[in-house]
mmCIF file of C-alpha atoms in Angstrom:
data_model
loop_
_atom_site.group_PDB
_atom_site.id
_atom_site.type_symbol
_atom_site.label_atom_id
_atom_site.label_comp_id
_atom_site.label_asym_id
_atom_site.label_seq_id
_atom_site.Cartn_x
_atom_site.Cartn_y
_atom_site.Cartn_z
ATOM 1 C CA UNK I 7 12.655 -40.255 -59.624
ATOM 2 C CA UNK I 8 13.718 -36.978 -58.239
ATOM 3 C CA UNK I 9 12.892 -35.353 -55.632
ATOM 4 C CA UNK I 10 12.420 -31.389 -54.961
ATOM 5 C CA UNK I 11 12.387 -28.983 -52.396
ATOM 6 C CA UNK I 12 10.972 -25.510 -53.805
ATOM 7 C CA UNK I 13 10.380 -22.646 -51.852
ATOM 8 C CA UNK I 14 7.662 -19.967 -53.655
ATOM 9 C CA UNK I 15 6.087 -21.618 -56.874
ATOM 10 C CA UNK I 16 5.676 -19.075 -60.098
ATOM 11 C CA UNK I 17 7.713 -16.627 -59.638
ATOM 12 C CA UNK I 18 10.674 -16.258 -62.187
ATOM 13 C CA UNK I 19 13.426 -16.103 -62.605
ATOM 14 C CA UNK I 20 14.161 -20.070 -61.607
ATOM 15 C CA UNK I 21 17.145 -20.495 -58.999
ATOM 16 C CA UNK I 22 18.229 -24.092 -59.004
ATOM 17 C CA UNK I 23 21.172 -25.438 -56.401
ATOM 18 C CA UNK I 24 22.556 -28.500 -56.439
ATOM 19 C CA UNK I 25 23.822 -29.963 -53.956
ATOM 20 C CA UNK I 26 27.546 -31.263 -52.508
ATOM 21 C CA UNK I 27 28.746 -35.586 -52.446
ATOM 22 C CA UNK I 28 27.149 -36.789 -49.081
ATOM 23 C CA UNK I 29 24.304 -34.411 -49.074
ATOM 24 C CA UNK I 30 20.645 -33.737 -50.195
ATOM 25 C CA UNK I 31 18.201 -30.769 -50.763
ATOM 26 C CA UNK I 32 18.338 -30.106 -46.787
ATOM 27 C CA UNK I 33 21.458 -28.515 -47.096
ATOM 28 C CA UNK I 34 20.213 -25.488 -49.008
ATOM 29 C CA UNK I 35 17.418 -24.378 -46.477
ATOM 30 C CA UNK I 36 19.282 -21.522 -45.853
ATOM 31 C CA UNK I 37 18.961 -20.359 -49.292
ATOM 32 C CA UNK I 38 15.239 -21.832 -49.935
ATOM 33 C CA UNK I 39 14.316 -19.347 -46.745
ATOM 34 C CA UNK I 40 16.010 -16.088 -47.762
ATOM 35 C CA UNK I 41 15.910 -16.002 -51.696
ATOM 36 C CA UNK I 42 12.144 -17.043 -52.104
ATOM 37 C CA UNK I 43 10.979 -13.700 -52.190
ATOM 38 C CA UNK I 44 12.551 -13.008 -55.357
ATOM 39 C CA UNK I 45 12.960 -16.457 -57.296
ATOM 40 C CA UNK I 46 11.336 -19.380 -57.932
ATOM 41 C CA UNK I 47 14.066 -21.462 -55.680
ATOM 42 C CA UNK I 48 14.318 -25.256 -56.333
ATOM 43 C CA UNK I 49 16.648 -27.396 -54.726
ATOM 44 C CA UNK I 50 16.781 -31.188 -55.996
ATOM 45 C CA UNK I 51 17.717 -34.535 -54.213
ATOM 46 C CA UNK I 52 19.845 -35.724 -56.972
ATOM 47 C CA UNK I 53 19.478 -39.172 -58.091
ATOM 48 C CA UNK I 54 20.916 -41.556 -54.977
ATOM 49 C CA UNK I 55 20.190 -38.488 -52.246
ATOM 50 C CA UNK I 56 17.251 -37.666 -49.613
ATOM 51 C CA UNK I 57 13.761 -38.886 -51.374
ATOM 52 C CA UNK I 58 15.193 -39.725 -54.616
ATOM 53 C CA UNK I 59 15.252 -43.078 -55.475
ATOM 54 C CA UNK I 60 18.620 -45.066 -55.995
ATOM 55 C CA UNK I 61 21.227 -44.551 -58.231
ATOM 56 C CA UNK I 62 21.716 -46.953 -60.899
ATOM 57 C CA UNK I 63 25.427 -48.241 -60.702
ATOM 58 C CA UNK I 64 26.048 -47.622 -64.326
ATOM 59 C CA UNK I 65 25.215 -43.712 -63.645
ATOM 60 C CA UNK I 66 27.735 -41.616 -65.414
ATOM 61 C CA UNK I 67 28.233 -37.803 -65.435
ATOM 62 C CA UNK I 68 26.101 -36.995 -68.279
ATOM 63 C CA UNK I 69 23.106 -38.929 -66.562
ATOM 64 C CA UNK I 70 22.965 -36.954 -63.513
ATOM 65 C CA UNK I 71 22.742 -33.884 -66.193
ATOM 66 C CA UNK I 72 19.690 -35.307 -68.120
ATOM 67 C CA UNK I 73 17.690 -35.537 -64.944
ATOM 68 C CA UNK I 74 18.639 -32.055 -64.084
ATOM 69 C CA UNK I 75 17.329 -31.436 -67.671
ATOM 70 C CA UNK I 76 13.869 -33.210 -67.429
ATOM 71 C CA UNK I 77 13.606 -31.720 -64.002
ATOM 72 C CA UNK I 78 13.936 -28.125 -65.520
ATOM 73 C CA UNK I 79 11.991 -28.510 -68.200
ATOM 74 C CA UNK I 80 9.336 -29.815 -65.694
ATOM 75 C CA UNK I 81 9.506 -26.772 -63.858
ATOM 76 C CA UNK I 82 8.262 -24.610 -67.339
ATOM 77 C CA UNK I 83 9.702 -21.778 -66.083
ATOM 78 C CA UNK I 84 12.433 -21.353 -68.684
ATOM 79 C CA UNK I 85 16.226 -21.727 -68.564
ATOM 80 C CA UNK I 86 17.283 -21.204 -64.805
ATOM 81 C CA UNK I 87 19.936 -19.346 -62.914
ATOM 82 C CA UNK I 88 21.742 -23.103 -62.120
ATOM 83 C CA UNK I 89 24.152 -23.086 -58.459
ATOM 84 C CA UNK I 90 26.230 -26.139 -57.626
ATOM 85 C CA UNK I 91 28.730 -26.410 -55.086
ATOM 86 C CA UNK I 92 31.255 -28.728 -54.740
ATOM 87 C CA UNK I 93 30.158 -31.955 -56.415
ATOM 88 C CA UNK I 94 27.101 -30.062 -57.456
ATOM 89 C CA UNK I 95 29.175 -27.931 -59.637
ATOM 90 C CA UNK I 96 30.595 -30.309 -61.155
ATOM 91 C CA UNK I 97 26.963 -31.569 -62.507
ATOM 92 C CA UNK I 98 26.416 -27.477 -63.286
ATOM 93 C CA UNK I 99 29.254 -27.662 -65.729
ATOM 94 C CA UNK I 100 28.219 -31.173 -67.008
ATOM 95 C CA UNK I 101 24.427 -29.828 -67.371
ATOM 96 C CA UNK I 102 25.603 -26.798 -69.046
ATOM 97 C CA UNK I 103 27.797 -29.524 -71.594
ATOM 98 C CA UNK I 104 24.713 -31.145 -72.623
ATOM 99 C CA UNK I 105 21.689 -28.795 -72.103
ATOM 100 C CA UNK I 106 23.057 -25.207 -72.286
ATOM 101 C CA UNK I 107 20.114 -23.967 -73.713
ATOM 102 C CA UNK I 108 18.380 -24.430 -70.088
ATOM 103 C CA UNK I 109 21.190 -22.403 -68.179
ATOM 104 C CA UNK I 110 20.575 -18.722 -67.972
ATOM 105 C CA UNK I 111 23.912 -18.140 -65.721
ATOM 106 C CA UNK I 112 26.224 -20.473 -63.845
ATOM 107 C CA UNK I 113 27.080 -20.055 -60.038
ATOM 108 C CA UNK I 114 29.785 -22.409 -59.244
ATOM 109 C CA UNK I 115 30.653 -22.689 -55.571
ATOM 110 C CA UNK I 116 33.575 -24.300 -53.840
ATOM 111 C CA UNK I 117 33.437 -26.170 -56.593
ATOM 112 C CA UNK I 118 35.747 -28.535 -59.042
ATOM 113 C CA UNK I 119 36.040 -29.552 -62.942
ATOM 114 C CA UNK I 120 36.404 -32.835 -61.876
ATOM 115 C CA UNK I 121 38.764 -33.532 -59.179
ATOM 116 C CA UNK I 122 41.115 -34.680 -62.659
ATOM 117 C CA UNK I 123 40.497 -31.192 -64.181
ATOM 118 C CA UNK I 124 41.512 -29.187 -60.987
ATOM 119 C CA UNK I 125 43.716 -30.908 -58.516
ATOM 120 C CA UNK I 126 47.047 -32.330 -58.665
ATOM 121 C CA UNK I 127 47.698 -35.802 -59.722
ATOM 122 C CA UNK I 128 48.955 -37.090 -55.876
ATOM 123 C CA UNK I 129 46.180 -35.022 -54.240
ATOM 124 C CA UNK I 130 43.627 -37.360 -56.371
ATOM 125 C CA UNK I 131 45.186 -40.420 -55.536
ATOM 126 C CA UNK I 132 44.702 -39.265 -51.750
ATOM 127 C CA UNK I 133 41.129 -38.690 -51.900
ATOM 128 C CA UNK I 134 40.664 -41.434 -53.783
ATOM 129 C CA UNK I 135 42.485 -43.670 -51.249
ATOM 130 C CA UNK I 136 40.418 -41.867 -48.276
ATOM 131 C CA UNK I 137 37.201 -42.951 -50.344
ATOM 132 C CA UNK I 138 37.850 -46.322 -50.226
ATOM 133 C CA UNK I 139 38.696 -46.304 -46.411
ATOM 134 C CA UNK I 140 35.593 -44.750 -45.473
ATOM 135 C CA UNK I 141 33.130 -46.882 -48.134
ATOM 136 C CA UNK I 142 35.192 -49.715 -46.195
ATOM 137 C CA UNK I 143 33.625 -48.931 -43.322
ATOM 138 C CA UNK I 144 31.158 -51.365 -41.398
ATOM 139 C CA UNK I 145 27.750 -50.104 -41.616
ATOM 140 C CA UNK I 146 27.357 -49.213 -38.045
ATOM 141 C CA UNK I 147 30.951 -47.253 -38.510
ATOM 142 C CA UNK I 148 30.515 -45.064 -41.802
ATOM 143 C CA UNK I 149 31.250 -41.690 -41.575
ATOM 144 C CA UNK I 150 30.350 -39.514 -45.258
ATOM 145 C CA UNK I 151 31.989 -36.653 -43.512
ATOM 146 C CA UNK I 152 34.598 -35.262 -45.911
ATOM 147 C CA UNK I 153 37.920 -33.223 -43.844
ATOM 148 C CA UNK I 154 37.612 -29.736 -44.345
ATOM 149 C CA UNK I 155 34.892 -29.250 -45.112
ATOM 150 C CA UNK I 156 35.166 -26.135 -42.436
ATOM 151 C CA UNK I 157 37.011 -22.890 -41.509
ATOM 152 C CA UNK I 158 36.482 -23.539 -37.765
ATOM 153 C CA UNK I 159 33.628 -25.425 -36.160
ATOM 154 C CA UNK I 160 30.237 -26.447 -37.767
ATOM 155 C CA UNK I 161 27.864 -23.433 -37.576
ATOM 156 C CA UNK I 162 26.049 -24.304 -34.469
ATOM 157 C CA UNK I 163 22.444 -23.584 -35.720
ATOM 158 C CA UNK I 164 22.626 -26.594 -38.489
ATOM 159 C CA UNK I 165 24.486 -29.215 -36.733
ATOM 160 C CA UNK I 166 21.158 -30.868 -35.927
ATOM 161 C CA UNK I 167 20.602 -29.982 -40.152
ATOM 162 C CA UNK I 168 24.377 -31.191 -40.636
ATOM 163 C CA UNK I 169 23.775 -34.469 -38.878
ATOM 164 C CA UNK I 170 20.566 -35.350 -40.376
ATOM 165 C CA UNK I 171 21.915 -34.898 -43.718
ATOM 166 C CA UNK I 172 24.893 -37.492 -43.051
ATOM 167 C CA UNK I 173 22.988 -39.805 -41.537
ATOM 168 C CA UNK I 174 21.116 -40.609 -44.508
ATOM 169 C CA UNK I 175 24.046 -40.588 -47.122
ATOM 170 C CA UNK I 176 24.117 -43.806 -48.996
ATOM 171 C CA UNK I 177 27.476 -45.307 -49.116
ATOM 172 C CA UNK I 178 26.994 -46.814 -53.064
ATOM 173 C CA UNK I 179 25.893 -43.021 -54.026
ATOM 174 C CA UNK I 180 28.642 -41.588 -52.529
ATOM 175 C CA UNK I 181 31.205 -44.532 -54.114
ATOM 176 C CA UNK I 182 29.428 -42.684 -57.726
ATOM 177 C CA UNK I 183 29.634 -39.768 -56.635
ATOM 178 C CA UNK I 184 33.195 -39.774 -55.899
ATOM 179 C CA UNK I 185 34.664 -42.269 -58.325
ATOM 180 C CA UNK I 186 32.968 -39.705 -60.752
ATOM 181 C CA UNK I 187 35.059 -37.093 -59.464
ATOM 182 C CA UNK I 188 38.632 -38.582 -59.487
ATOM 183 C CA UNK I 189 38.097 -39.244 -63.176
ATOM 184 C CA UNK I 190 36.263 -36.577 -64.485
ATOM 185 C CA UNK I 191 38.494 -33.062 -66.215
ATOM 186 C CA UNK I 192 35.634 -30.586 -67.313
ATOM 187 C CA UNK I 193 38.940 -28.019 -68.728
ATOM 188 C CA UNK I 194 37.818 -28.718 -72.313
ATOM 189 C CA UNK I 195 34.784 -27.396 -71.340
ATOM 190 C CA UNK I 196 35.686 -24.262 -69.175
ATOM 191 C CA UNK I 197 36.542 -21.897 -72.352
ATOM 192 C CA UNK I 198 33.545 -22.956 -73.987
ATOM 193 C CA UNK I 199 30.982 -21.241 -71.399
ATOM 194 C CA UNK I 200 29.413 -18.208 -72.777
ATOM 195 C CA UNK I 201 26.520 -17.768 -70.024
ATOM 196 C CA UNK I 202 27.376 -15.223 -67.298
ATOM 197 C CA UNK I 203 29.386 -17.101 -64.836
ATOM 198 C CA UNK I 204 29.851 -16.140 -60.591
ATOM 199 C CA UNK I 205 32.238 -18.126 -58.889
ATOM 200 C CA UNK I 206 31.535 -17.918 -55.209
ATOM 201 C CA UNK I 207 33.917 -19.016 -53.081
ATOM 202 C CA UNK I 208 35.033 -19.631 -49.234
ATOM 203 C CA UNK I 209 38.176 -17.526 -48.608
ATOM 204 C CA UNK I 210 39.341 -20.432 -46.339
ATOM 205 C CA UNK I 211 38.244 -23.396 -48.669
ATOM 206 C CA UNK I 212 40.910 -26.111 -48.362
ATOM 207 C CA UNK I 213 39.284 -28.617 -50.380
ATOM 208 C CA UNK I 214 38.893 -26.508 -53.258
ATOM 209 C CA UNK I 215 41.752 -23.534 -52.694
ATOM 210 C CA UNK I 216 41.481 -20.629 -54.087
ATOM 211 C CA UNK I 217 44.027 -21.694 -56.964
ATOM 212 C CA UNK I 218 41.427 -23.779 -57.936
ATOM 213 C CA UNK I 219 38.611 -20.579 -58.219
ATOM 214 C CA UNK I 220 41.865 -19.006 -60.117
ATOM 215 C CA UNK I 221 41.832 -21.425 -62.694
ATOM 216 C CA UNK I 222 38.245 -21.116 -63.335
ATOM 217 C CA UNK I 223 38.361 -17.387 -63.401
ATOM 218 C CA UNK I 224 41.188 -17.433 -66.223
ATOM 219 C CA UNK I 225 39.023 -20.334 -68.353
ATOM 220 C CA UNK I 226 35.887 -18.759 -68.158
ATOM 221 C CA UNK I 227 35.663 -15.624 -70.326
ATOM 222 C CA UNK I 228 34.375 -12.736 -67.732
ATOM 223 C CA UNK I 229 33.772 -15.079 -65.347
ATOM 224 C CA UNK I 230 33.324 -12.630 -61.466
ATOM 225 C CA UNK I 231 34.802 -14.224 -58.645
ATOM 226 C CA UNK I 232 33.928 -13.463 -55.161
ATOM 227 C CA UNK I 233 35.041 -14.632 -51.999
ATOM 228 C CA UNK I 234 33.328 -14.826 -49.034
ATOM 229 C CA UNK I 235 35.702 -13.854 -46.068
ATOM 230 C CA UNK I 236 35.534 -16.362 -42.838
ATOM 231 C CA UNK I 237 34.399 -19.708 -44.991
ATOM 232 C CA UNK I 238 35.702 -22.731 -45.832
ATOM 233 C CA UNK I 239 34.126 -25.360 -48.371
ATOM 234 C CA UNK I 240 30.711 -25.047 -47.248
ATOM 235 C CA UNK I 241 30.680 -20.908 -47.576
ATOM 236 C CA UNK I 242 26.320 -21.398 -47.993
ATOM 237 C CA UNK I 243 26.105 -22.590 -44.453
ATOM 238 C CA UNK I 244 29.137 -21.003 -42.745
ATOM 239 C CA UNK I 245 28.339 -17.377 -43.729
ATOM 240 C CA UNK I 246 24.701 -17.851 -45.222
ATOM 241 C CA UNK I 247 23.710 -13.555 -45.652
ATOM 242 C CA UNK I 248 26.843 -13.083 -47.478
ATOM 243 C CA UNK I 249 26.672 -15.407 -49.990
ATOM 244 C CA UNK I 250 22.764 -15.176 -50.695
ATOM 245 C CA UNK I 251 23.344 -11.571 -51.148
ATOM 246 C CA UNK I 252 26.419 -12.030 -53.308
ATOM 247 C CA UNK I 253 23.535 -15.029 -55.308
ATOM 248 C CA UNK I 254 21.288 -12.434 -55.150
ATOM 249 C CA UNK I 255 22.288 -9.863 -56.918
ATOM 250 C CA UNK I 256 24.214 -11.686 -59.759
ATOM 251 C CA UNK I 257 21.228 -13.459 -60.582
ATOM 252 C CA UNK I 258 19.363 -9.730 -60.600
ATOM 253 C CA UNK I 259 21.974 -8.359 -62.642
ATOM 254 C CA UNK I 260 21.697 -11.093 -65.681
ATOM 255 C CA UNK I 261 18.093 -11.483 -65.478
ATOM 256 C CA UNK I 262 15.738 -11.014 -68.118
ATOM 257 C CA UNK I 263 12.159 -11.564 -65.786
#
């Protein structure tokens, strides 16, 4: 079962986010808070994250996109403006595959077609190699923390938020989670999306550089990039007004409620 955080119940247009590897719904409060007035805003805890229950360990891709699908279709609020960063848009693009009639626009954020689809072949292997060190871990030593992640510090005002979050990552969701990514290319897919398609990125990101947001931009027919000046991989948290303005008024400009 998954579990939801929603902020403001009725309203339409939906505005779902999903969320990053090592994270849960927490890590959107940010954008629950500020967008609420305007959207129904829903943030899940994916299967394996926060209140959700486990993740089965013969999860693939497309299952994590058929729960987003039943929990949509739950919602009855018709197809939804659908946000993922990092990880998260990874399931966007893999929801979108099998269940595009549910996805009004895409916002992909810091995000990847697969690790495969987007990075080179010796900067897998390295992640890859880092996962395994870190899953290695003793219990008492495991760290989900990803390098990064940031332009400079942590914002100050969500460490506690930031630490929370970590502390309850689950070391066999994040070995899916990951595995997932070094083997999944989404570039077959890229040409085929026909929704309206933001891609909101850090300006800073150095886990998904901006070639990365390049390649997207050139696969995805009229696909609008922006960048948010000052942010690394986690741009929603690191400069928060910015990007829910920039979430904001895409999602106004290709709404139909």
């Amino acid at each position: 079962m998954e579990a939801l955080e929603v902020a403001v119940r009725g309203l339409v247009p939906l505005l779902v986010f999903l969320h990053g590897a090592a994270e849960d719904a927490r890590v959107w409060r940010p954008q629950l808070d500020a967008l609420a007035d305007a959207f129904t805003v829903v943030a899940w805890d994916e299967p394996g994250a926060g209140r959700s229950s486990n993740v089965p360990e013969s999860f693939d891709l497309a299952d994590y996109a058929h729960c987003l699908a039943a929990v949509v279709d739950s919602l009855q609020l018709g197809p939804a403006h659908v946000a993922g960063t990092s990880w998260g848009g990874t399931v966007a693009l893999e929801f979108y595959r099998h269940h595009a009639d549910l996805v009004s626009t895409l916002i992909l954020v810091d995000t990847y077609a697969g690790w495969k689809g987007s990075l080179p072949a010796e900067e897998v292997q390295a992640r890859v190699e880092g996962t395994r060190r870190m899953l290695a871990a003793p219990p008492g030593e495991f760290d989900p923390a990803l390098p990064g992640l940031f332009a400079g510090e942590p914002p100050a005002a969500y460490v506690p938020l930031l630490d929370a979050i970590a502390a309850a990552a689950r070391p066999q969701t994040m070995r899916t989670q990951l595995s997932l990514m070094s083997e999944t290319d989404q570039r077959d897919l890229l040409p085929t999306v026909s929704v309206p398609t933001l891609l909101l990125w850090g300006e800073q990101d150095v886990r998904s550089p901006l070639g990365v947001a390049r390649q997207f931009q050139e696969a995805i027919r009229d696909a609008e990039l922006v960048l948010i000046p000052g942010a690394g991989h986690v741009s929603h948290l690191e400069r928060p007004e910015e990007f829910n303005r920039a979430v904001r008024g895409f999602c106004h400009a290709h709404s139909c409620g």
